[in-house]
Amino acid sequence: MPLSAHFPVWDKLTASQQDRISSSAFRKTFTKGTIVHNGSLDCAGLMLIRSGQLRAYILSPEGREISIYRLFDLDVCLFSASCIMNNIQFEVFIQAEKDTEVWIIPPWQYKKLMEESAPVANYTGDLMASRFSEVMWLIEQIMWKRFDQRLASFLLEECAIEGTTQLKLTHELIANHMGSAREVVTRMLRYFQSEGMVKLSRGGVEVLNRKRLEELREE
Amino acid sequence: MPLSAHFPVWDKLTASQQDRISSSAFRKTFTKGTIVHNGSLDCAGLMLIRSGQLRAYILSPEGREISIYRLFDLDVCLFSASCIMNNIQFEVFIQAEKDTEVWIIPPWQYKKLMEESAPVANYTGDLMASRFSEVMWLIEQIMWKRFDQRLASFLLEECAIEGTTQLKLTHELIANHMGSAREVVTRMLRYFQSEGMVKLSRGGVEVLNRKRLEELREE
């Protein structure tokens, strides 16, 4: 699976641009848990995911986290090249949630391409619009949804991603995704359990009644 | 003040592109309070503000509002052309907060320019990155700041925008900006008043102690 087969605007590049990307791009593997991008301290370049899963999140001054979006196979990670984008005035952190293999296009190679090529510049704008849309979805959830609805939505999304109702998630980890406190998550999960929607165990949550969670999410 | 003097990448356009924009762009005036852009129902085009003030906000299903950013003289309004941007999956509303005069570049003229010109495409990406940064700032405020700190920050921003400490703002209007309920705003303003930070009157808030509000904001 060469990069050329999956880089979205490959056929709109000139032969010399294709050569430059082919010869500068490289492959890298991140083991599960690795911090792939540490805010403005890092700028590895544009990453195209061969396989694995990345999570983008923000950090409060006190170290609280909230996940803002996730990336899967063949998604492109833009913020790992945030140094080449003008006007980005926020810090995003990216972590490998599974062992992840990526192609990396070095930032200044990509920047040069954006400056030369309208298709590449427009593609980059489209990528940013996708991430922007995910953050707007999140802000709407935070502002207009109750915590129980957000938690139901999170558990259902995890089931879809993992392809199982047996989720290996600590309450701490859920709190980090949702930008909440562990105690708040624990209290709500216990309520979900008392209502027969989930079953709690050490380091895990089993979804028992997906339909009820879906109804709660849509309320 | 011709459009050419203020359109940011004007000198990177070809003569024929400049002609197309000059002949298709037009001026329009919105009176204070007008809804300039009504989500995906409208797509007037890219707007460059000659004078005035616009507010971008989102709406909950129940009609609650939260302001996401504001635009001032010579700012460019991107989301009034949201139909030409791929991957934008959210609804933004834009309202004139003051009588506002704009130039409008029709959406399909601008789209054609983006497709032809890497500088225009990159400039559009830069604009989106600026708006994205404002929304990320907002999400951080909502997630990590207390309501009293957000209200202090809002009042200080209003003083800066209006150039006065005598703010003509109803509690309802403040609630709409902050995505909060009027009762919550009223309660907190009364607390601010009891602490000598503001003085409340019918339809207005006077900031008495800017320094205390600044300290509160930074806590």
XYZ file of C-alpha atoms in Angstrom:
438
model
C 0.000 0.000 0.000
C 2.072 2.965 -1.218
C 1.338 6.532 -0.039
C 0.436 7.523 -3.610
C -2.568 5.187 -3.570
C -4.085 6.947 -0.572
C -2.960 10.567 -0.546
C -6.216 12.265 -1.534
C -5.118 14.763 -4.219
C -2.198 12.717 -5.564
C -3.421 12.770 -9.157
C -3.626 16.568 -9.074
C 0.103 16.898 -8.314
C 2.746 17.380 -10.997
C 5.258 14.561 -11.540
C 7.937 16.582 -9.762
C 5.652 17.279 -6.789
C 4.837 13.565 -6.592
C 8.556 12.781 -6.606
C 9.255 15.241 -3.795
C 6.526 13.757 -1.604
C 7.472 10.153 -2.352
C 11.091 10.768 -1.505
C 10.490 12.821 1.668
C 7.567 10.907 3.223
C 8.406 8.137 5.668
C 6.675 5.548 7.791
C 6.521 5.527 11.565
C 4.892 3.373 14.229
C 3.512 4.586 17.542
C 2.714 2.088 20.263
C -0.593 2.390 22.078
C -0.531 5.232 24.594
C 2.255 7.257 22.927
C 1.809 11.038 22.765
C 2.117 11.575 19.012
C 1.835 15.362 19.126
C 2.463 17.470 22.202
C 0.846 20.821 21.351
C 3.130 23.473 19.931
C 6.250 21.598 21.111
C 5.923 19.184 18.189
C 5.489 19.563 14.463
C 6.262 16.193 12.876
C 4.209 16.824 9.740
C 1.008 15.697 8.059
C 0.174 12.113 9.059
C -1.827 9.667 6.981
C -2.932 6.707 9.095
C -2.083 3.295 7.581
C -3.671 1.498 10.525
C -4.538 2.248 14.126
C -6.390 4.960 15.994
C -5.468 8.460 17.172
C -7.263 10.706 19.654
C -7.012 14.520 19.587
C -7.637 16.294 22.877
C -7.145 19.568 24.700
C -5.712 20.075 28.186
C -6.782 22.448 30.942
C -4.152 24.363 32.946
C -4.784 21.800 35.718
C -4.223 18.838 33.399
C -7.847 17.896 32.758
C -8.491 16.493 29.296
C -11.334 16.457 26.822
C -11.269 14.475 23.585
C -12.185 16.585 20.556
C -12.097 13.951 17.800
C -10.629 10.628 16.711
C -8.864 9.481 13.577
C -9.003 6.033 11.993
C -7.487 4.134 9.042
C -6.707 6.432 6.075
C -7.694 9.585 7.963
C -5.248 12.464 7.709
C -3.970 14.187 10.825
C -3.599 17.909 10.185
C -2.687 19.257 13.621
C 0.516 17.229 13.784
C 1.608 19.854 11.206
C 0.063 22.819 13.064
C 3.298 24.837 12.846
C 2.819 25.341 9.096
C -0.741 26.642 9.429
C -1.239 30.348 9.949
C -3.658 31.621 12.593
C -3.948 28.396 14.618
C -3.901 29.801 18.148
C -4.696 26.752 20.236
C -2.881 23.685 21.448
C -4.026 20.233 20.375
C -2.545 17.024 21.783
C -2.671 13.720 19.933
C -2.303 10.268 21.443
C -2.220 6.801 19.906
C -5.213 4.878 21.280
C -4.070 1.702 19.530
C -0.753 0.708 17.983
C -0.708 3.032 14.998
C 1.296 3.078 11.785
C 1.416 6.301 9.766
C 3.047 7.904 6.778
C 4.499 11.290 7.630
C 4.963 14.106 5.110
C 7.476 16.550 6.645
C 5.871 19.911 7.469
C 7.933 22.151 5.207
C 7.505 19.813 2.235
C 3.773 19.995 2.746
C 3.825 23.765 3.248
C 5.629 24.199 -0.073
C 3.023 22.003 -1.762
C 0.173 24.094 -0.300
C 1.787 27.259 -1.610
C 2.234 25.843 -5.121
C -0.967 23.885 -5.560
C -4.560 25.151 -5.260
C -5.901 21.559 -5.035
C -3.604 20.829 -2.065
C -4.511 24.146 -0.399
C -8.229 23.469 -0.876
C -7.842 19.888 0.360
C -6.139 21.223 3.506
C -9.026 23.658 4.012
C -11.503 20.779 3.629
C -9.616 18.798 6.284
C -9.727 21.765 8.640
C -13.468 22.171 7.979
C -13.997 18.517 8.984
C -12.157 18.971 12.278
C -13.931 22.294 12.845
C -17.260 20.488 12.346
C -16.336 17.884 14.952
C -15.477 20.586 17.473
C -18.741 22.424 16.744
C -20.618 19.157 17.322
C -18.812 18.846 20.667
C -19.615 22.419 21.716
C -23.288 21.790 20.934
C -23.203 18.614 23.025
C -21.572 20.407 25.949
C -23.917 23.384 25.783
C -27.264 21.824 24.985
C -27.085 18.205 26.181
C -27.348 16.847 29.705
C -24.429 14.825 31.070
C -26.415 11.550 31.020
C -27.115 12.046 27.300
C -23.470 12.767 26.558
C -22.364 9.677 28.513
C -24.908 7.507 26.657
C -23.631 8.937 23.364
C -20.006 8.239 24.353
C -20.705 4.612 25.348
C -22.590 3.955 22.099
C -19.747 5.467 20.053
C -17.229 3.261 21.877
C -19.344 0.162 21.124
C -19.384 1.146 17.437
C -15.605 1.773 17.328
C -14.672 -1.397 19.192
C -17.340 -3.601 17.642
C -18.331 -4.973 21.062
C -20.561 -4.127 24.018
C -17.806 -5.196 26.455
C -15.858 -1.957 26.848
C -12.464 -1.939 28.556
C -12.701 1.569 29.986
C -11.959 2.867 33.460
C -14.111 5.664 34.871
C -10.951 7.815 34.846
C -10.505 7.249 31.113
C -14.140 8.101 30.388
C -13.771 11.294 32.454
C -10.682 12.227 30.397
C -12.588 11.790 27.153
C -15.535 13.848 28.338
C -13.701 16.617 30.179
C -15.460 15.600 33.356
C -14.479 14.456 36.863
C -14.143 10.757 37.676
C -16.666 11.021 40.532
C -19.300 12.440 38.193
C -18.767 9.590 35.720
C -18.911 6.969 38.485
C -22.153 8.376 39.868
C -23.848 8.399 36.455
C -22.592 4.902 35.527
C -24.032 3.591 38.817
C -27.341 5.196 37.905
C -27.161 3.584 34.427
C -26.466 0.242 36.168
C -29.418 0.656 38.533
C -31.592 1.228 35.456
C -30.271 -1.964 33.832
C -28.555 -0.141 30.945
C -24.982 -1.210 31.798
C -23.137 -3.651 34.039
C -20.006 -2.400 35.786
C -16.920 -4.456 36.556
C -13.299 -3.725 37.443
C -11.851 -1.714 34.550
C -14.860 -2.317 32.325
C -18.373 -1.335 31.331
C -20.718 -3.747 29.603
C -23.582 -2.223 27.640
C -26.701 -4.321 28.342
C -29.455 -2.214 26.775
C -28.290 -0.354 23.729
C -31.835 0.720 22.786
C -32.379 2.512 26.107
C -29.072 4.344 25.709
C -30.046 5.381 22.172
C -33.395 6.703 23.428
C -31.641 8.615 26.212
C -29.155 10.131 23.728
C -31.976 11.361 21.473
C -34.196 12.783 24.256
C -12.375 52.912 -0.312
C -12.501 50.392 -3.167
C -12.667 46.623 -2.461
C -9.272 46.177 -4.148
C -7.579 48.234 -1.428
C -8.765 45.868 1.295
C -9.224 42.405 -0.165
C -6.248 40.636 1.420
C -4.707 38.729 -1.508
C -5.695 41.206 -4.236
C -2.161 41.664 -5.548
C -1.783 37.901 -5.980
C -4.711 37.743 -8.421
C -4.301 37.950 -12.196
C -5.725 41.007 -13.976
C -8.618 38.930 -15.282
C -9.399 37.555 -11.797
C -9.312 41.108 -10.406
C -11.737 42.191 -13.147
C -14.135 39.347 -12.354
C -14.204 40.200 -8.649
C -14.523 43.945 -9.224
C -17.440 43.489 -11.584
C -19.318 40.896 -9.498
C -18.796 42.278 -5.980
C -21.416 44.645 -4.627
C -22.149 46.683 -1.517
C -24.945 46.058 0.926
C -26.115 47.597 4.194
C -27.668 45.730 7.099
C -29.462 47.658 9.826
C -28.724 46.777 13.448
C -30.469 43.559 14.471
C -30.803 42.090 10.948
C -30.088 38.374 10.538
C -27.355 38.514 7.897
C -26.968 34.747 7.520
C -29.563 32.209 8.591
C -27.633 28.926 8.723
C -27.765 26.754 5.634
C -30.809 28.651 4.307
C -28.550 31.493 3.142
C -25.361 31.707 1.119
C -24.926 35.346 0.126
C -21.156 35.101 -0.358
C -17.931 36.235 1.246
C -18.444 39.499 3.117
C -15.768 42.115 3.786
C -16.930 44.560 6.437
C -16.588 48.229 5.441
C -17.974 49.370 8.790
C -20.112 47.954 11.550
C -20.150 44.810 13.669
C -21.363 41.255 13.100
C -21.944 38.489 15.621
C -21.749 34.781 14.741
C -23.728 32.423 16.949
C -25.184 28.941 17.129
C -28.729 27.968 18.103
C -29.976 25.055 20.200
C -33.044 23.065 19.090
C -34.962 25.053 21.750
C -33.769 28.409 20.381
C -31.035 29.138 22.948
C -28.091 31.070 21.540
C -24.372 31.283 22.187
C -22.089 33.780 20.474
C -19.031 32.162 18.953
C -17.187 35.223 17.630
C -17.561 38.788 16.387
C -16.355 40.586 13.296
C -15.327 44.235 13.004
C -14.189 46.711 10.334
C -12.224 45.029 7.510
C -12.796 41.537 8.905
C -13.922 38.955 6.374
C -16.997 36.836 7.035
C -16.431 33.312 5.724
C -19.544 31.480 6.911
C -21.883 33.709 4.903
C -20.398 31.663 2.036
C -20.590 28.306 3.848
C -22.332 26.602 0.896
C -19.109 26.720 -1.143
C -16.988 25.103 1.562
C -16.769 21.334 1.649
C -17.151 19.443 4.930
C -18.778 22.235 6.952
C -21.402 20.270 8.864
C -22.736 22.837 11.263
C -25.075 25.794 11.154
C -23.804 29.276 11.955
C -26.069 32.299 12.233
C -24.838 35.851 11.756
C -26.508 39.006 13.002
C -25.659 42.694 12.565
C -24.959 44.083 16.054
C -24.597 47.591 14.635
C -25.608 49.111 11.307
C -23.157 47.345 9.024
C -21.972 47.989 5.502
C -20.240 45.187 3.593
C -18.860 44.245 0.223
C -20.174 40.902 -0.941
C -18.310 38.613 -3.340
C -20.894 36.143 -4.726
C -20.225 32.569 -3.565
C -19.631 30.927 -6.943
C -17.285 33.697 -8.052
C -15.277 33.124 -4.895
C -15.404 29.344 -5.261
C -13.974 29.623 -8.792
C -11.191 31.855 -7.469
C -10.330 29.324 -4.732
C -10.098 26.564 -7.313
C -7.802 28.587 -9.581
C -5.583 30.323 -7.064
C -3.422 28.745 -4.344
C -3.029 32.130 -2.563
C -6.815 32.534 -2.360
C -7.256 28.913 -1.215
C -4.575 29.359 1.473
C -6.040 32.691 2.554
C -9.431 30.989 2.969
C -7.784 28.278 5.085
C -6.152 30.980 7.220
C -9.553 32.609 7.768
C -11.032 29.290 8.807
C -8.116 28.698 11.189
C -8.841 32.073 12.847
C -12.513 31.236 13.397
C -11.538 27.725 14.551
C -9.185 29.310 17.100
C -11.988 31.507 18.451
C -14.249 28.491 18.884
C -11.451 26.554 20.635
C -10.970 29.513 22.982
C -14.712 29.381 23.719
C -14.707 25.634 24.387
C -11.827 26.088 26.818
C -13.750 28.855 28.597
C -16.880 26.730 28.842
C -15.015 23.641 30.013
C -12.426 25.029 32.368
C -13.731 28.401 33.592
C -16.371 29.128 36.212
C -19.448 31.110 35.148
C -18.408 34.177 37.188
C -15.061 34.245 35.355
C -16.759 33.966 31.959
C -19.180 36.764 32.849
C -16.321 38.995 34.030
C -14.491 38.258 30.768
C -17.609 39.068 28.717
C -18.218 42.404 30.485
C -14.580 43.437 30.036
C -14.704 42.537 26.340
C -17.873 44.604 25.903
C -16.196 47.608 27.582
C -13.266 47.248 25.171
C -15.528 46.968 22.096
C -17.826 49.846 23.077
C -15.109 52.061 24.548
C -17.207 52.741 27.653
C -17.990 51.226 31.050
C -21.712 52.086 30.630
C -22.981 49.004 28.825
C -26.458 48.980 27.297
C -27.128 45.279 27.767
C -30.169 43.465 29.109
C -29.659 40.307 31.157
C -31.474 38.458 28.361
C -28.942 39.689 25.794
C -25.995 38.667 27.978
C -27.567 35.210 28.428
C -27.884 34.888 24.633
C -24.224 35.719 24.154
C -23.086 33.257 26.798
C -25.457 30.390 26.055
C -26.836 30.695 29.558
C -30.226 31.306 31.161
C -31.367 34.833 32.034
C -31.934 33.881 35.702
C -28.350 32.658 36.032
C -27.020 35.924 34.571
C -29.252 38.019 36.839
C -28.142 36.126 39.938
C -24.454 36.552 39.118
C -24.819 40.250 38.178
C -26.519 40.866 41.541
C -23.586 39.169 43.239
C -21.175 41.360 41.228
C -23.221 44.396 42.337
C -23.123 43.342 46.003
C -19.323 43.126 45.659
C -19.189 46.646 44.175
C -17.912 45.485 40.789
C -20.920 46.685 38.755
C -24.018 48.861 39.139
C -27.245 47.582 37.592
C -29.966 49.733 36.074
C -32.889 49.156 33.713
C -31.423 47.794 30.496
C -27.866 48.507 31.521
C -24.766 47.425 33.431
C -22.140 49.893 34.558
C -18.699 48.503 35.275
C -17.424 50.186 38.455
C -14.310 48.151 39.251
C -12.555 46.935 36.145
C -9.505 45.774 38.102
C -11.552 43.393 40.284
C -13.215 41.933 37.177
C -9.798 41.438 35.574
C -8.534 39.656 38.690
C -11.628 37.455 38.733
C -11.163 36.582 35.047
C -7.545 35.530 35.617
C -8.176 33.479 38.775
